mmCIF file of C-alpha atoms in Angstrom:
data_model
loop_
_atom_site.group_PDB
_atom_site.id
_atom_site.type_symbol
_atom_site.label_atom_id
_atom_site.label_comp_id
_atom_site.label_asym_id
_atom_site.label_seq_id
_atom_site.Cartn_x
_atom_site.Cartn_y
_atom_site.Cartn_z
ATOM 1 C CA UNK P 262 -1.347 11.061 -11.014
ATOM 2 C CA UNK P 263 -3.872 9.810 -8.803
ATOM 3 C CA UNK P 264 -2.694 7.534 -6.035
ATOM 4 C CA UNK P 265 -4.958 4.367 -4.893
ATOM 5 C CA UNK P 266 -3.398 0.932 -2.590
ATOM 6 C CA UNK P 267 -1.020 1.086 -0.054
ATOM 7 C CA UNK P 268 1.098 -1.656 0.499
ATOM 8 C CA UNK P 269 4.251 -3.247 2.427
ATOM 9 C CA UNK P 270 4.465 -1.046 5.852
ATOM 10 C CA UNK P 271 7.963 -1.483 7.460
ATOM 11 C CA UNK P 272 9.595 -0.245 10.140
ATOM 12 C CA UNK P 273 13.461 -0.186 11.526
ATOM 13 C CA UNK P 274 15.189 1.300 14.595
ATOM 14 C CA UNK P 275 17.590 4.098 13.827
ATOM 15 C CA UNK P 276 21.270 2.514 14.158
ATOM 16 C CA UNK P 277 23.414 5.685 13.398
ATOM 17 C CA UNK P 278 22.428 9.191 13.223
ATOM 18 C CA UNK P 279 25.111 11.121 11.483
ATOM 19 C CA UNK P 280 25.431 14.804 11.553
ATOM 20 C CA UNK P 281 24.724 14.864 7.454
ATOM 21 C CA UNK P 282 22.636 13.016 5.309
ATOM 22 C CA UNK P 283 20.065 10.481 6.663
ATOM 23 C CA UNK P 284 20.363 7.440 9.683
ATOM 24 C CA UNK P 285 21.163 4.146 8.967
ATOM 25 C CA UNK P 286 19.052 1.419 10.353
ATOM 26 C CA UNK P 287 18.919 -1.731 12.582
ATOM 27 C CA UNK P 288 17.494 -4.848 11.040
ATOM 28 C CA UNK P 289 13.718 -3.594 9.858
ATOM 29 C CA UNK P 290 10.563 -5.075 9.808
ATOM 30 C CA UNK P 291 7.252 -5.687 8.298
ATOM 31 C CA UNK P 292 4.858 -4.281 10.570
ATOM 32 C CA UNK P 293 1.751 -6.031 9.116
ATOM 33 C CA UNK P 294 -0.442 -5.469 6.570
ATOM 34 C CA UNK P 295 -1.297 -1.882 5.403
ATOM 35 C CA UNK P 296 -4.797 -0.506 5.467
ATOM 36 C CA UNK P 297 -3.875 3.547 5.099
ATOM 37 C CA UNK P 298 -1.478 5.639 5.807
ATOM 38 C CA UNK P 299 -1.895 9.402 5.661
ATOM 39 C CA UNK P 300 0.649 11.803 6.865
ATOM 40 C CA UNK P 301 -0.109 15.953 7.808
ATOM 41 C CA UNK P 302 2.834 17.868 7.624
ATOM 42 C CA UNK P 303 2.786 20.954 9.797
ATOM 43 C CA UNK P 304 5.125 24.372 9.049
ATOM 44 C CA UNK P 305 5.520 27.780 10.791
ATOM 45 C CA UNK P 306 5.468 30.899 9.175
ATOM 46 C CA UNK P 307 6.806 34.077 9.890
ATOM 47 C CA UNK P 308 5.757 37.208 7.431
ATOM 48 C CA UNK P 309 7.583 40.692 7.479
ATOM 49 C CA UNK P 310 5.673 43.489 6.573
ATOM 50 C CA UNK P 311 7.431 47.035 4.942
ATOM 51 C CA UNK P 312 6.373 50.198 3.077
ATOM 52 C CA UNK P 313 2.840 49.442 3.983
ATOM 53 C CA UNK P 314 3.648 45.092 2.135
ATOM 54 C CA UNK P 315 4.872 42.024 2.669
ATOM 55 C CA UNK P 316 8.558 42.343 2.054
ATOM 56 C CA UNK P 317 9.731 38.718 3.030
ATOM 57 C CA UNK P 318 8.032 35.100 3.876
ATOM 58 C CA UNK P 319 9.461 31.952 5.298
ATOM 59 C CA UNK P 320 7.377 28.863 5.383
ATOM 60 C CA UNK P 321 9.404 25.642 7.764
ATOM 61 C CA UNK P 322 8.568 22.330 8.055
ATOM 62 C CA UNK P 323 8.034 21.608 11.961
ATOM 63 C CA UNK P 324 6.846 17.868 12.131
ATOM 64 C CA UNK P 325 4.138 15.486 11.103
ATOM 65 C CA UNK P 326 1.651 13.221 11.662
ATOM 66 C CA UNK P 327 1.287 10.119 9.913
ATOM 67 C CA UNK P 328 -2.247 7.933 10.708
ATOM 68 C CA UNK P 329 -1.424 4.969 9.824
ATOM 69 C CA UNK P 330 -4.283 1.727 10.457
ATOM 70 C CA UNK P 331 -2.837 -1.657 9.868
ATOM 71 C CA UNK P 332 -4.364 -5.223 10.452
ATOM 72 C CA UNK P 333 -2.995 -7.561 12.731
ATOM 73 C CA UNK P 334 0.409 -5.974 14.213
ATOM 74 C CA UNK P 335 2.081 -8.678 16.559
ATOM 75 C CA UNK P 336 3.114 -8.361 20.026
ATOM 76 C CA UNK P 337 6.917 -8.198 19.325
ATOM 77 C CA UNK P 338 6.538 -5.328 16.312
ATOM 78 C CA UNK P 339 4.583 -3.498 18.831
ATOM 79 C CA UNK P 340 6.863 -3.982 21.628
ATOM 80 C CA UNK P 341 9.838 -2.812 18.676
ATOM 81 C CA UNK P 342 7.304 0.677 17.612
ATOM 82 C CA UNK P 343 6.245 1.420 21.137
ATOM 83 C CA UNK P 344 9.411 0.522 23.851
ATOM 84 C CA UNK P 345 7.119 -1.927 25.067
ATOM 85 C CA UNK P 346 7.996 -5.148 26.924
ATOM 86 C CA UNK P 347 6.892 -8.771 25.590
ATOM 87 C CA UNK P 348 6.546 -11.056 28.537
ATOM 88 C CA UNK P 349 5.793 -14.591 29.089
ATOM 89 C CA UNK P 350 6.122 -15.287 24.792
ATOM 90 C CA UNK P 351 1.966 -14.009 24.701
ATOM 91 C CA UNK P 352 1.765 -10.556 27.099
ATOM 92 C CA UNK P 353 2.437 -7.140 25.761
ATOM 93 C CA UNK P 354 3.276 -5.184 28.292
ATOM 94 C CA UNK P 355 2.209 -0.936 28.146
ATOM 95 C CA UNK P 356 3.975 0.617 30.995
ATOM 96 C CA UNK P 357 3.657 4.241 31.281
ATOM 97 C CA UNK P 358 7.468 4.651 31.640
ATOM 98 C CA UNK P 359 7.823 3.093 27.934
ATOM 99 C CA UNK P 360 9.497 5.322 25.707
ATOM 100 C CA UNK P 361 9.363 4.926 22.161
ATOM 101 C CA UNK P 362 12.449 5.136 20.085
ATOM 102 C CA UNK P 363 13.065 6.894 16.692
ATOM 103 C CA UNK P 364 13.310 4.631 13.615
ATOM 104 C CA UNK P 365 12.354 4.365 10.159
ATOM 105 C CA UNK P 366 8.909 3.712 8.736
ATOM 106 C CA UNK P 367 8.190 3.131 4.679
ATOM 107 C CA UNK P 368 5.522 1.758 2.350
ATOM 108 C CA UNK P 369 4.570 2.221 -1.454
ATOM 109 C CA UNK P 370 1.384 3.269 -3.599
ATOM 110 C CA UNK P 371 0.321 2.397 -6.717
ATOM 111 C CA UNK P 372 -0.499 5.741 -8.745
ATOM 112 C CA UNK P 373 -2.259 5.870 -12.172
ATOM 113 C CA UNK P 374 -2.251 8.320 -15.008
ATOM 114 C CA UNK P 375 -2.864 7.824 -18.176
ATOM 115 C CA UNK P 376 -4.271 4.491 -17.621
ATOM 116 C CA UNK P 377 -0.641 3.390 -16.760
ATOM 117 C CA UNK P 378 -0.366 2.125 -13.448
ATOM 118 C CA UNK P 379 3.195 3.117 -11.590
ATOM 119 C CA UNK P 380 4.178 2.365 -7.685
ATOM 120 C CA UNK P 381 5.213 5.614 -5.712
ATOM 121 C CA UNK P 382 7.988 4.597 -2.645
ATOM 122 C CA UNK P 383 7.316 6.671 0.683
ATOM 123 C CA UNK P 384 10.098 6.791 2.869
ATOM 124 C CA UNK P 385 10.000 8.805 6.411
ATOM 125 C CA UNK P 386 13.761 8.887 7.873
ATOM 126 C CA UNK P 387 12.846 10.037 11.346
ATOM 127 C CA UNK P 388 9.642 8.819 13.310
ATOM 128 C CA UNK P 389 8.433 8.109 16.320
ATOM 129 C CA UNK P 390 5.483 5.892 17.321
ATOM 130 C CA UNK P 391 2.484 6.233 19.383
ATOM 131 C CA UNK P 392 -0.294 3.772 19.755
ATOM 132 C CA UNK P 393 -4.016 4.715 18.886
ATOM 133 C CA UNK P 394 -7.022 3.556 20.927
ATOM 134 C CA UNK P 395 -8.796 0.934 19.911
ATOM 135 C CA UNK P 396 -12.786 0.103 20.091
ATOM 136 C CA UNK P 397 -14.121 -3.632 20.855
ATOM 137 C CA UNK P 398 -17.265 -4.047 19.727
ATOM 138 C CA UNK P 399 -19.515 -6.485 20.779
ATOM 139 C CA UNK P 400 -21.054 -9.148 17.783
ATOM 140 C CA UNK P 401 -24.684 -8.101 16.679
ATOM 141 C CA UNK P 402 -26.419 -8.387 13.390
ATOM 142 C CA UNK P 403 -23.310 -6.841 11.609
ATOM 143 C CA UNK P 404 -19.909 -6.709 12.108
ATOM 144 C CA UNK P 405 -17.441 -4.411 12.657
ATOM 145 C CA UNK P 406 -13.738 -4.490 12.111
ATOM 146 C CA UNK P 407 -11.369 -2.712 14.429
ATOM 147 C CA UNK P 408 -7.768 -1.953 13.034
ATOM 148 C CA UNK P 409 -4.749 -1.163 14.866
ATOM 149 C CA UNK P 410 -4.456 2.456 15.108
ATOM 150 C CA UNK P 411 -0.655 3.997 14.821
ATOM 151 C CA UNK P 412 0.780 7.393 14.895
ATOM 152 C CA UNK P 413 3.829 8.237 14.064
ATOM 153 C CA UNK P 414 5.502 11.657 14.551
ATOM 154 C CA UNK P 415 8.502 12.736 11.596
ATOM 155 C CA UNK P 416 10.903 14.478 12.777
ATOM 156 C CA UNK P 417 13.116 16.376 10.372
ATOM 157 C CA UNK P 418 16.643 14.806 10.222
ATOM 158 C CA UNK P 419 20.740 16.571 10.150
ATOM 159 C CA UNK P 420 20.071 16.964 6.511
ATOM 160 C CA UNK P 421 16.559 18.595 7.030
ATOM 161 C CA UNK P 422 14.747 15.424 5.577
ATOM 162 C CA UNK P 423 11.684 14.139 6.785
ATOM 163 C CA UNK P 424 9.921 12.876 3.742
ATOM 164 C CA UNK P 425 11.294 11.074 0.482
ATOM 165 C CA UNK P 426 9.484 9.856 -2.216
ATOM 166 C CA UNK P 427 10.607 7.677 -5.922
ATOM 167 C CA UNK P 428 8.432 6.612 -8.613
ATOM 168 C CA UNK P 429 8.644 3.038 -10.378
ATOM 169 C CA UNK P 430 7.575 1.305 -13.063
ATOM 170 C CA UNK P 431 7.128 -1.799 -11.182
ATOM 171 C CA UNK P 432 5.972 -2.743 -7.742
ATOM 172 C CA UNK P 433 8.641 -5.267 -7.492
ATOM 173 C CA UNK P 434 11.176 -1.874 -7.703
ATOM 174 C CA UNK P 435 8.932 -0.159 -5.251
ATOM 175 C CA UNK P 436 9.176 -2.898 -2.771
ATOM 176 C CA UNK P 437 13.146 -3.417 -3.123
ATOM 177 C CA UNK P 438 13.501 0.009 -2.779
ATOM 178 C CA UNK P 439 11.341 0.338 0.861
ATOM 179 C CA UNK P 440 13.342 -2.501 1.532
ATOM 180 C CA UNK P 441 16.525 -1.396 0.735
ATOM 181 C CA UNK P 442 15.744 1.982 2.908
ATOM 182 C CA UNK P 443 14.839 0.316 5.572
ATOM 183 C CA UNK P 444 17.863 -2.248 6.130
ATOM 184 C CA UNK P 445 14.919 -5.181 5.437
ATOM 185 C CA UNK P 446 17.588 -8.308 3.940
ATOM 186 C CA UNK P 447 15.708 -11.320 2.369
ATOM 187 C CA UNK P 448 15.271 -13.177 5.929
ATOM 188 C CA UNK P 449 13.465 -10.463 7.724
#
């Protein structure tokens, strides 16, 4: 199946992390709206070589990287992804002595095959978020959008999880599902 959209970022602070299975979640959030996300697992691997071949190989996950470009995040769901500080209802404040906590971040895809179109949920238990750069551009003869730029680092959980993924028939599933992963009820 080939993917194409992204839709329906959210994100929600880890409440509980128990020592199996994955963390439960404050209240989450919709972040804003989704442009991409792309994440780039990284593993170590350790080979052992015998009788002149490789007699055993062990490939781990150790974290990854997910670039994720959104438009429009507000002041208070940064403040929630980076430890920031919202002052005076309009100021975001970025103090070097924020620290970002772990939490929760979903979305879903629409995939096709076979000329049927299906919705694929993405689900990272354990991340942590750091805030890309962003350009201003000055206005000439043709403009240029700048996105807000996140990062977030997964983290493998007590059960070894750092990625799930579920395929649905409908994108009304998909989103139910993000939600229901995320602690998101029908007010947030």
């Amino acid at each position: 199946m080939a993917n194409y959209g992204a839709s329906n970022p959210y994100f929600a602070l880890i409440d509980t992390e128990p020592e199996t299975g994955l963390p439960t979640y404050k209240q989450g959030v919709k972040i804003a709206k989704l442009i991409s996300s792309a994440d780039n697992p990284t593993f170590t691997t350790g080979v052992l070589y015998a009788d002149d071949g490789k007699a055993e190989e062990v490939e781990e996950f150790v974290s990854a990287s997910i670039d994720v470009s959104l438009d429009d995040v507000n002041l208070e769901n940064k403040a929630l992804m980076f430890g920031a500080t919202v002052a005076n209802d309009n100021e975001l404040e970025h103090k070097s002595t924020d620290v970002a906590p772990y939490g929760g971040y979903a979305f879903y895809a629409r995939k096709m095959k076979n000329n049927k179109t299906r919705f694929l949920g993405i689900f990272y238990p354990k991340v942590k978020a750091t805030q890309g750069g962003v350009t201003y551009n000055t206005k000439g003869e043709s403009i240029t959008f700048a996105p807000d730029a996140v990062t977030f680092s997964a983290s493998e959980t007590a059960s070894y999880t750092w990625k799930v993924e579920a395929e649905f028939e409908t994108e009304a599933e998909a989103l139910a599902w993000v939600k229901e992963k995320l602690n998101i009820t029908a007010s947030a």
